[in-house]
Short mmCIF file of C-alpha atoms in Angstrom, two decimals:
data_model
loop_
_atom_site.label_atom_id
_atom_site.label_comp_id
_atom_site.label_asym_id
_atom_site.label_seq_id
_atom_site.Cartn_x
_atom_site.Cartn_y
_atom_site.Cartn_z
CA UNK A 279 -63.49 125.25 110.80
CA UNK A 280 -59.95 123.35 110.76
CA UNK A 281 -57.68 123.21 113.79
CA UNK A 282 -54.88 125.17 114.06
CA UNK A 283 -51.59 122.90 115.51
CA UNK A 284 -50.53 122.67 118.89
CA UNK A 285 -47.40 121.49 120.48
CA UNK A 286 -47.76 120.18 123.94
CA UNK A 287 -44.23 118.38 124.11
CA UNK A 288 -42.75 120.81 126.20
CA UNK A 289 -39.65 118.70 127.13
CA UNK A 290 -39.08 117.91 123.41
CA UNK A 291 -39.15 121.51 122.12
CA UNK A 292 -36.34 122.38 124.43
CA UNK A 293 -34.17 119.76 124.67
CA UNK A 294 -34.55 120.34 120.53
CA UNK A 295 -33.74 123.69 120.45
CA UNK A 296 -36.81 123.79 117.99
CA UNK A 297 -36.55 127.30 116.55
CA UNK A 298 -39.20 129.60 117.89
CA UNK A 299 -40.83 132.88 116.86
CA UNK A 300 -41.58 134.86 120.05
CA UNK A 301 -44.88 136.80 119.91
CA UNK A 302 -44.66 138.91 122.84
CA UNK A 303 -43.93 142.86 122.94
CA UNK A 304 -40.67 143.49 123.32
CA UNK A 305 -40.52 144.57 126.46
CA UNK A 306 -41.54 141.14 127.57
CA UNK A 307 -38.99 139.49 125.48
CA UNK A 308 -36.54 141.16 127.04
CA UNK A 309 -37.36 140.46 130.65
CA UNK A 310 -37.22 136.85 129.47
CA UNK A 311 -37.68 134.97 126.85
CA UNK A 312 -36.81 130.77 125.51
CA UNK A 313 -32.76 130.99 124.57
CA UNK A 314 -33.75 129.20 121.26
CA UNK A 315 -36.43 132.45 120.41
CA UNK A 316 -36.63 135.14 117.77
CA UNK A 317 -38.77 138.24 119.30
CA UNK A 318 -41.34 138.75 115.87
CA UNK A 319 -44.02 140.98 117.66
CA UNK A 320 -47.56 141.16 117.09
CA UNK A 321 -47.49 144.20 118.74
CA UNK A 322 -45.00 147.15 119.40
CA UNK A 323 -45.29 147.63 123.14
CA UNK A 324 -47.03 150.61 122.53
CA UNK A 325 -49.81 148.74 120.92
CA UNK A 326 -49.55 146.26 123.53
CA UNK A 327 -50.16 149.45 126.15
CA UNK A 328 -53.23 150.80 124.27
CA UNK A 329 -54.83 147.60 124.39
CA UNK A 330 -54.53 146.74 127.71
CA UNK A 331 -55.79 150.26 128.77
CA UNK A 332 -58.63 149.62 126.16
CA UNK A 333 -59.05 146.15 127.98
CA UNK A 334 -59.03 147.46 131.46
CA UNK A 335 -61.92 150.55 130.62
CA UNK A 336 -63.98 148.78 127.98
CA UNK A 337 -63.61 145.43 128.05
CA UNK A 338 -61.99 142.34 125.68
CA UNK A 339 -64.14 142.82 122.99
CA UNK A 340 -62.92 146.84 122.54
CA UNK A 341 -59.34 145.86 123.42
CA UNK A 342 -59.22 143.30 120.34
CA UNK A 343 -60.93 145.27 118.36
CA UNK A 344 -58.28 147.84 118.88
CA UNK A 345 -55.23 145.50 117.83
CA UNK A 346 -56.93 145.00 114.71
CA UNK A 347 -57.31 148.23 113.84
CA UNK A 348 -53.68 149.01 115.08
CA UNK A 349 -51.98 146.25 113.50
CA UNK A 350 -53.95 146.34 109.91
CA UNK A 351 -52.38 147.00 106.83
CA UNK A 352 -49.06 147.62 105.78
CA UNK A 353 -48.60 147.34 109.10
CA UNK A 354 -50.07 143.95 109.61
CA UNK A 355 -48.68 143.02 105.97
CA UNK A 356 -44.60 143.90 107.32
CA UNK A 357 -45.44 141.30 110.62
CA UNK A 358 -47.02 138.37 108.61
CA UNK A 359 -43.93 138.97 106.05
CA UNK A 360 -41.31 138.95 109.25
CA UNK A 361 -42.98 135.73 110.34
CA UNK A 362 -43.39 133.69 106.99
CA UNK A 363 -39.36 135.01 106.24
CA UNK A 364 -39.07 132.93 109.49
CA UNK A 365 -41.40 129.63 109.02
CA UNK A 366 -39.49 129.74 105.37
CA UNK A 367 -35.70 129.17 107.41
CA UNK A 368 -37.01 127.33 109.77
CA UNK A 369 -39.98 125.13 109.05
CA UNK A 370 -39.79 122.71 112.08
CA UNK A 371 -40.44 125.85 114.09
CA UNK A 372 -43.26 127.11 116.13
CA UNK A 373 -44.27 130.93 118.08
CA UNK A 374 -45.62 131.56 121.25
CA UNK A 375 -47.05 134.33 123.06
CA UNK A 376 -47.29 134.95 126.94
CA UNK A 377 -50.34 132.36 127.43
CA UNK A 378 -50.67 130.27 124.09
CA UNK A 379 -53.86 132.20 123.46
CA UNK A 380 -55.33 134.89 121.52
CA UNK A 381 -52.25 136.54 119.90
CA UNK A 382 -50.95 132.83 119.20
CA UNK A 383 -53.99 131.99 117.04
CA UNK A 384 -54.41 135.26 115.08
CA UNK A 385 -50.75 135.31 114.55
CA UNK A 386 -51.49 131.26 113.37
CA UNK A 387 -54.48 132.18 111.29
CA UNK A 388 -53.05 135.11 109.42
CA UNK A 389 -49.65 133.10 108.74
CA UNK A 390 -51.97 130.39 107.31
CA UNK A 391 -54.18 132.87 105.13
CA UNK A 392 -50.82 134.49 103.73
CA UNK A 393 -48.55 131.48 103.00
CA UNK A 394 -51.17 128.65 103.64
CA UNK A 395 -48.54 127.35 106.39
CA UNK A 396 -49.56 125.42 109.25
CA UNK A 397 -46.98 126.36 111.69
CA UNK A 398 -47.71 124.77 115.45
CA UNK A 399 -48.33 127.15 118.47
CA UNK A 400 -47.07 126.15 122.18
CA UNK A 401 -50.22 125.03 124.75
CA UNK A 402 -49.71 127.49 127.46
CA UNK A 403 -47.05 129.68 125.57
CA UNK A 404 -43.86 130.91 127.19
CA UNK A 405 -45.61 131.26 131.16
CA UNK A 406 -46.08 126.95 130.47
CA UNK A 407 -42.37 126.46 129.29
CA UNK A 408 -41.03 128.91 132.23
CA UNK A 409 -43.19 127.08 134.70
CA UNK A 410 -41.47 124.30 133.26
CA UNK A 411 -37.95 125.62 133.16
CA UNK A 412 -38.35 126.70 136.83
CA UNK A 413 -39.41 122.53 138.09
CA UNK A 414 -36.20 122.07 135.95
CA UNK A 415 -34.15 124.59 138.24
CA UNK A 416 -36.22 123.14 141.24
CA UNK A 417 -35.62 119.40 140.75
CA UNK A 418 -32.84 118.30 138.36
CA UNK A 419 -30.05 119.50 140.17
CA UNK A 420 -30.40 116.93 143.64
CA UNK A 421 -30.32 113.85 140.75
CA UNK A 422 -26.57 115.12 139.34
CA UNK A 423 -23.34 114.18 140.12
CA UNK A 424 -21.93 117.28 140.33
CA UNK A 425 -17.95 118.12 140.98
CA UNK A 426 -16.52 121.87 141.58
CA UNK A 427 -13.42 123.42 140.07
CA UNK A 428 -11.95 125.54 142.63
CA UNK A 429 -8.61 127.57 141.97
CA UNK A 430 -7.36 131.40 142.67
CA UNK A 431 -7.84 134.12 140.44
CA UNK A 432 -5.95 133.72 137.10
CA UNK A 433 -5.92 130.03 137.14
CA UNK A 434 -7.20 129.24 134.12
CA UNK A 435 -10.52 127.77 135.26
CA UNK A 436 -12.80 129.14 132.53
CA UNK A 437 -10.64 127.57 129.94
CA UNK A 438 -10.21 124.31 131.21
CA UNK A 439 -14.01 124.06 131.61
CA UNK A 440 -14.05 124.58 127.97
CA UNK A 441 -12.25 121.64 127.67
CA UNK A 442 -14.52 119.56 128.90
CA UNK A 443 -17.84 118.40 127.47
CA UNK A 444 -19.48 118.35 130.52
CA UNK A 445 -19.14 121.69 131.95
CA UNK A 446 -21.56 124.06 132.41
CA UNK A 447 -20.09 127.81 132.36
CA UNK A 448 -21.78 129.75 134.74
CA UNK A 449 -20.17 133.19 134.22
CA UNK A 450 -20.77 132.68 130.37
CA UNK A 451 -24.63 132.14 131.10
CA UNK A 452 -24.63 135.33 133.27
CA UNK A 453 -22.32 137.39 131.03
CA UNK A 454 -20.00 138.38 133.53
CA UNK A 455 -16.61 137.05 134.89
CA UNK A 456 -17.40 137.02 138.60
CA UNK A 457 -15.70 140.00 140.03
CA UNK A 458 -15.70 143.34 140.74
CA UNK A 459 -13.91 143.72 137.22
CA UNK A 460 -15.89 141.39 135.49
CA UNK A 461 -18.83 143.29 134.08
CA UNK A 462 -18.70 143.64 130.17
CA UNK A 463 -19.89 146.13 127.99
CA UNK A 464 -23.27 144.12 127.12
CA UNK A 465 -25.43 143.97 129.80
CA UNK A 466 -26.37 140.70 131.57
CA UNK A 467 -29.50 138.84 130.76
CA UNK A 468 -32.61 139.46 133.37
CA UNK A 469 -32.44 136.97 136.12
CA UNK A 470 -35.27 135.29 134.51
CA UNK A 471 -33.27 134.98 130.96
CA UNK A 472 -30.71 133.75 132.98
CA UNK A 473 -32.42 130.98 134.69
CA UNK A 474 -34.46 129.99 131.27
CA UNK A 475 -30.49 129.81 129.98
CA UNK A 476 -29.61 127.27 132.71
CA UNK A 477 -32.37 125.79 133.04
CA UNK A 478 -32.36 124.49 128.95
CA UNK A 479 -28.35 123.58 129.42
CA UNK A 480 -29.06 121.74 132.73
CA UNK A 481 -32.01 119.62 130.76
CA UNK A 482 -29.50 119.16 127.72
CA UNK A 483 -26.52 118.05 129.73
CA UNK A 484 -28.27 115.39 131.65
CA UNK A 485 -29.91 113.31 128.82
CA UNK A 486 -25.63 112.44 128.13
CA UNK A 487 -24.64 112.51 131.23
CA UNK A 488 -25.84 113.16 134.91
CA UNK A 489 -21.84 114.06 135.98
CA UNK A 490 -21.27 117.39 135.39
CA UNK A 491 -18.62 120.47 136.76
CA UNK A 492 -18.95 123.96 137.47
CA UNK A 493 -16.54 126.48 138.47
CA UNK A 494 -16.82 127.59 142.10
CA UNK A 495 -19.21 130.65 142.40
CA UNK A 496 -20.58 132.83 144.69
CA UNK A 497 -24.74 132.48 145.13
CA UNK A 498 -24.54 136.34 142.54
CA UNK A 499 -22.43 136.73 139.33
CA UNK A 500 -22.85 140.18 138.84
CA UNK A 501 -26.31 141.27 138.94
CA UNK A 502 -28.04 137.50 138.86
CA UNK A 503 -28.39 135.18 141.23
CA UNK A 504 -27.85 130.94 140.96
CA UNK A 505 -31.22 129.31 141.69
CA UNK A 506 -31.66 128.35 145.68
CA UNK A 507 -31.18 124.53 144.51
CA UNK A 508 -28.59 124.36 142.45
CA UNK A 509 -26.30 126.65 144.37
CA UNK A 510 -27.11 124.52 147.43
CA UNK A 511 -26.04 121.17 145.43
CA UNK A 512 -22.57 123.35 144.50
CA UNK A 513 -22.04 124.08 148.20
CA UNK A 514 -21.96 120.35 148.99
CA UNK A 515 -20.41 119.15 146.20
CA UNK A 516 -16.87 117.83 145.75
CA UNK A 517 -14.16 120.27 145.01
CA UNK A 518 -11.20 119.91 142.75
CA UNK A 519 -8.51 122.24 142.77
CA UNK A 520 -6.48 123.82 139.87
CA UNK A 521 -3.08 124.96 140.77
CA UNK A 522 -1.17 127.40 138.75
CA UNK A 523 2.40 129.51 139.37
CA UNK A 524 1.79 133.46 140.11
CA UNK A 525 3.29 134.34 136.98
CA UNK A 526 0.84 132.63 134.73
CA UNK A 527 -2.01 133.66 136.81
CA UNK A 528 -0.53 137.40 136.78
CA UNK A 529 -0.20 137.37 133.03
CA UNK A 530 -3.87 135.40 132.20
CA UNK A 531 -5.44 138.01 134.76
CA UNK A 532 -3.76 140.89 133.05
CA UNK A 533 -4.87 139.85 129.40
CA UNK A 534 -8.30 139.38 130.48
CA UNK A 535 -8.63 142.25 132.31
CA UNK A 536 -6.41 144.86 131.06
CA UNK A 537 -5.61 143.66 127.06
CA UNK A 538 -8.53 142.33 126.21
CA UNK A 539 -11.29 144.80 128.16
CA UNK A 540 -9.10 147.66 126.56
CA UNK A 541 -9.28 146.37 123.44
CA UNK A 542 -13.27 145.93 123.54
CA UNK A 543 -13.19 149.59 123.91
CA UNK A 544 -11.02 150.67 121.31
CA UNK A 545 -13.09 148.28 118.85
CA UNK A 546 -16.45 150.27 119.91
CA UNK A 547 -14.77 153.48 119.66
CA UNK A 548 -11.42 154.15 119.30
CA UNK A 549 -11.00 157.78 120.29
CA UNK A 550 -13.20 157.19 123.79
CA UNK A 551 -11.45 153.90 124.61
CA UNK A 552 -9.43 155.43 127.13
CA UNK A 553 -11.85 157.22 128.83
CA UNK A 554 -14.33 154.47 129.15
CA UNK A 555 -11.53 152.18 130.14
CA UNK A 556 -10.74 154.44 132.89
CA UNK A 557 -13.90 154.86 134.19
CA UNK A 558 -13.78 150.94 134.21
CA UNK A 559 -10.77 150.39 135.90
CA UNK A 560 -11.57 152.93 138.78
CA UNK A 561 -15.19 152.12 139.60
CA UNK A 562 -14.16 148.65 139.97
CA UNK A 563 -11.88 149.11 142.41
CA UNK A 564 -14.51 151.66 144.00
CA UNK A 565 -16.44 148.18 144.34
CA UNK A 566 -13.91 146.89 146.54
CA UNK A 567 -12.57 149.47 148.01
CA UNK A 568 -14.07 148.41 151.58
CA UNK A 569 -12.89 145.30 151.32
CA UNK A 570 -9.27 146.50 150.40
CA UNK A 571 -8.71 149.29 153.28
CA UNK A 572 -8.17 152.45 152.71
CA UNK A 573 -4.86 152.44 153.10
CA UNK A 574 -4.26 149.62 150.54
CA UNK A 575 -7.11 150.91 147.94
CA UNK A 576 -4.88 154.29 147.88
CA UNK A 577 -2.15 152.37 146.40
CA UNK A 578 -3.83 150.57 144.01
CA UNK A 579 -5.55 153.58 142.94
CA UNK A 580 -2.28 155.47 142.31
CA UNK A 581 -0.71 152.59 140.68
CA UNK A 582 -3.52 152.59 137.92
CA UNK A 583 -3.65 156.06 137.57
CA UNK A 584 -0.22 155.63 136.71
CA UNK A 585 -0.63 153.35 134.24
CA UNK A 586 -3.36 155.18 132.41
CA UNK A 587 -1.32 158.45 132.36
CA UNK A 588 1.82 156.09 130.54
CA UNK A 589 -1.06 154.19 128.88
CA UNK A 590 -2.30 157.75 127.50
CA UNK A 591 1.35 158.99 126.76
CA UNK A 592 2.95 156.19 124.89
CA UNK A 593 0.00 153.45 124.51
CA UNK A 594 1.73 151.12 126.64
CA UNK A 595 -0.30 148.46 128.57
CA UNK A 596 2.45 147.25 130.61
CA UNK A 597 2.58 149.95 133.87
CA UNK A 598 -0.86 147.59 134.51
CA UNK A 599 1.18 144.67 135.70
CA UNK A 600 1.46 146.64 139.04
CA UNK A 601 -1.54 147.12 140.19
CA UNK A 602 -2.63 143.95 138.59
CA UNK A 603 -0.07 142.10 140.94
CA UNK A 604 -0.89 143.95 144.19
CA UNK A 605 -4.86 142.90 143.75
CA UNK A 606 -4.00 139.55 142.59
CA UNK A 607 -1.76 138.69 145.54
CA UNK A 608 -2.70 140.89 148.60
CA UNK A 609 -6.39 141.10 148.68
CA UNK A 610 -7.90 138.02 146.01
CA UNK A 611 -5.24 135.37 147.27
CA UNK A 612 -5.68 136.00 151.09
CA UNK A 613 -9.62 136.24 150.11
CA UNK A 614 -9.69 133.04 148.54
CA UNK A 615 -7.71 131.10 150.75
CA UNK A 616 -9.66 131.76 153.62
CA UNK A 617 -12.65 130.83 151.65
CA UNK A 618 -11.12 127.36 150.75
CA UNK A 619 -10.16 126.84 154.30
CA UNK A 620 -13.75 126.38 155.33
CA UNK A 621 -14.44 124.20 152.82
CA UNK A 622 -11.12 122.11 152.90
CA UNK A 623 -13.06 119.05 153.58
CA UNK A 624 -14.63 118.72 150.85
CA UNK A 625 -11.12 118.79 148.35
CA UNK A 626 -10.68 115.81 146.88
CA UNK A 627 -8.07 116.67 144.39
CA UNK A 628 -5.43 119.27 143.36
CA UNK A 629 -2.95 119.33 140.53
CA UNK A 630 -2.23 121.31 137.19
CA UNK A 631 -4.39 121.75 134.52
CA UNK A 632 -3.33 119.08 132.75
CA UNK A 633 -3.99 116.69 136.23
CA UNK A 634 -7.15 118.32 136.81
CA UNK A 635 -8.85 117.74 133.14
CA UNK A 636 -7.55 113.82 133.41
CA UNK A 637 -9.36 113.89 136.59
CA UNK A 638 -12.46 115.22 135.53
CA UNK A 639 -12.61 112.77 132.14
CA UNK A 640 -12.07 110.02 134.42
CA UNK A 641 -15.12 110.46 136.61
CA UNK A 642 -17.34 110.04 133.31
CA UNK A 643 -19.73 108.82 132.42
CA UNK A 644 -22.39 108.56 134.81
#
């Protein structure tokens, strides 16, 4: 009886971003899953449910039984086909499933009686490389040198973190922009996909460097949360503040929110664009409307229904501006400078955008 392969270099497959085939249902996959995966099932996860009821009233032996009779076949033929189309573009690969056990080595063994490929399984399968991810989250953080870029709304701080090669973009890991407006049309990962995203970037970063920036954040982006650790690290760390003139800031907040998001609409479909955009607009300020007053959330509710009634008469954007300008100055300006004021101690440098990136590439390396 030969052996089927077994990786046990946890650390190595990450870092790598070693292709992997995913063996789980896809329901699992999609709670979370490695950010390098491809989900390949063994089983649909209505396969996966009959054989865990099997399992739980007759035992293992019935319950394995029953996925070979459910996945036999064509059926079985179509899987081993997905998986050797895989192995085929990406030969340094290897597949997991939820333990590294029983639905890793059948999934091995039937790849190897098809295409006579010995392609490696992961010891302990995706619980060992979150268990791993999650000592990442836990430990890595306290050993960086970490700096936060700090500015008000419309700033510009997304794209200057682009800039730099040691960034890590929370808001892109979480899919969402960080305010009530910033949802997109995509949901956000699961807060465990989100943390397995992190998690590999942190690990990646530091073998270049251990200095690294982040854009300030609140502990949630959306619907996920920054791990205990690491958000502690950010609220201690060094902050370094972008400063920008209204008018850019007006004009980068308006593209983002009001060109752009409308536009992401229109390219889904056209003739609803302006409904869902609506909808958009208004539950978002819903979101805030404690925060605002009512007094002040009246106002910027008639100024955008304003500007969708002139947006649905000519297909102007520009009535926007208003409301735009009246959020942007009266309630996230006042909000973020009394923020900043509690943490003024810990600025230890302001400028443009131009000042700020010099900074940053002049605290590197580390």
């Amino acid at each position: 009886m030969f052996e089927l392969p077994i990786l046990t270099d946890l650390k190595t497959i990450l870092l790598s971003n070693q292709p992997l085939i995913d063996l789980r249902a896809p329901i699992e996959f999609r709670e979370g899953a490695m950010p390098c995966a491809t989900n390949l099932p063994l089983m649909t996860d209505d396969e996966r449910a009959a054989v865990g009821t099997c399992y739980k009233r007759k035992g293992q032996q019935a319950a394995i039984q029953l996925g070979h009779e459910l996945v036999s076949g064509v059926v079985k033929a179509e899987r081993v086909a997905a998986w050797a189309q895989f192995v085929k573009q990406h030969p340094d690969g290897a597949l997991y499933c939820f333990r590294g056990g029983l639905r890793s080595r059948i999934s091995q063994q039937w790849l190897y009686e098809e295409t006579g490929v010995f392609y490696p399984r992961i010891q302990g399968g995706y619980k060992a490389l979150r268990r791993y991810l999650l000592e990442v989250l836990e430990v890595l953080p306290s050993t960086l040198s970490i700096h936060v870029l700090t500015g008000r709304t419309g700033a510009g701080k997304t794209e200057l973190l682009a800039q730099l090669s040691n960034a890590i973009d929370l808001e892109y890991l979480a899919h969402h922009r960080g305010s009530a407006f910033g949802h997109y049309l995509e949901p956000q990962p699961s807060q465990a996909q989100f943390e397995n995203n992190l998690a590999v970037t942190l690990l990646q970063q530091s073998i270049s460097t251990l200095s690294l920036v982040f854009e300030d954040e609140s502990r949630t982006i959306g619907a996920v949360h920054i791990p205990k650790t690491l958000f502690e690290c950010l609220a201690q760390a060094p902050l370094v503040r972008v400063e920008v003139s209204n008018e850019e800031r007006l004009e980068r907040t308006y593209q983002e929110y009001v060109v752009k998001q409308f536009a992401t609409f229109v390219q889904v479909n056209a003739s609803t664009a302006l409904e869902y955009f609506s909808a958009y607009l208004l539950k978002s300020i819903e979101k805030i409307a404690r925060r605002l007053g009512g007094v002040r959330t009246q106002q910027v509710w008639d100024l955008v229904q304003q500007a969708l009634s002139h947006q649905q008469k000519t297909g102007e954007l520009e009535l926007h501006l208003a409301w735009v300008k009246v959020l942007l100055l009266e309630y996230y300006d006042p909000m973020y400078d009394y923020q900043l004021s509690r943490k003024q101690s810990r600025l230890v440098f302001s400028g443009s955008s131009h000042e700020v990136e010099e900074y940053f590439r002049s605290l590197r390396p580390v």
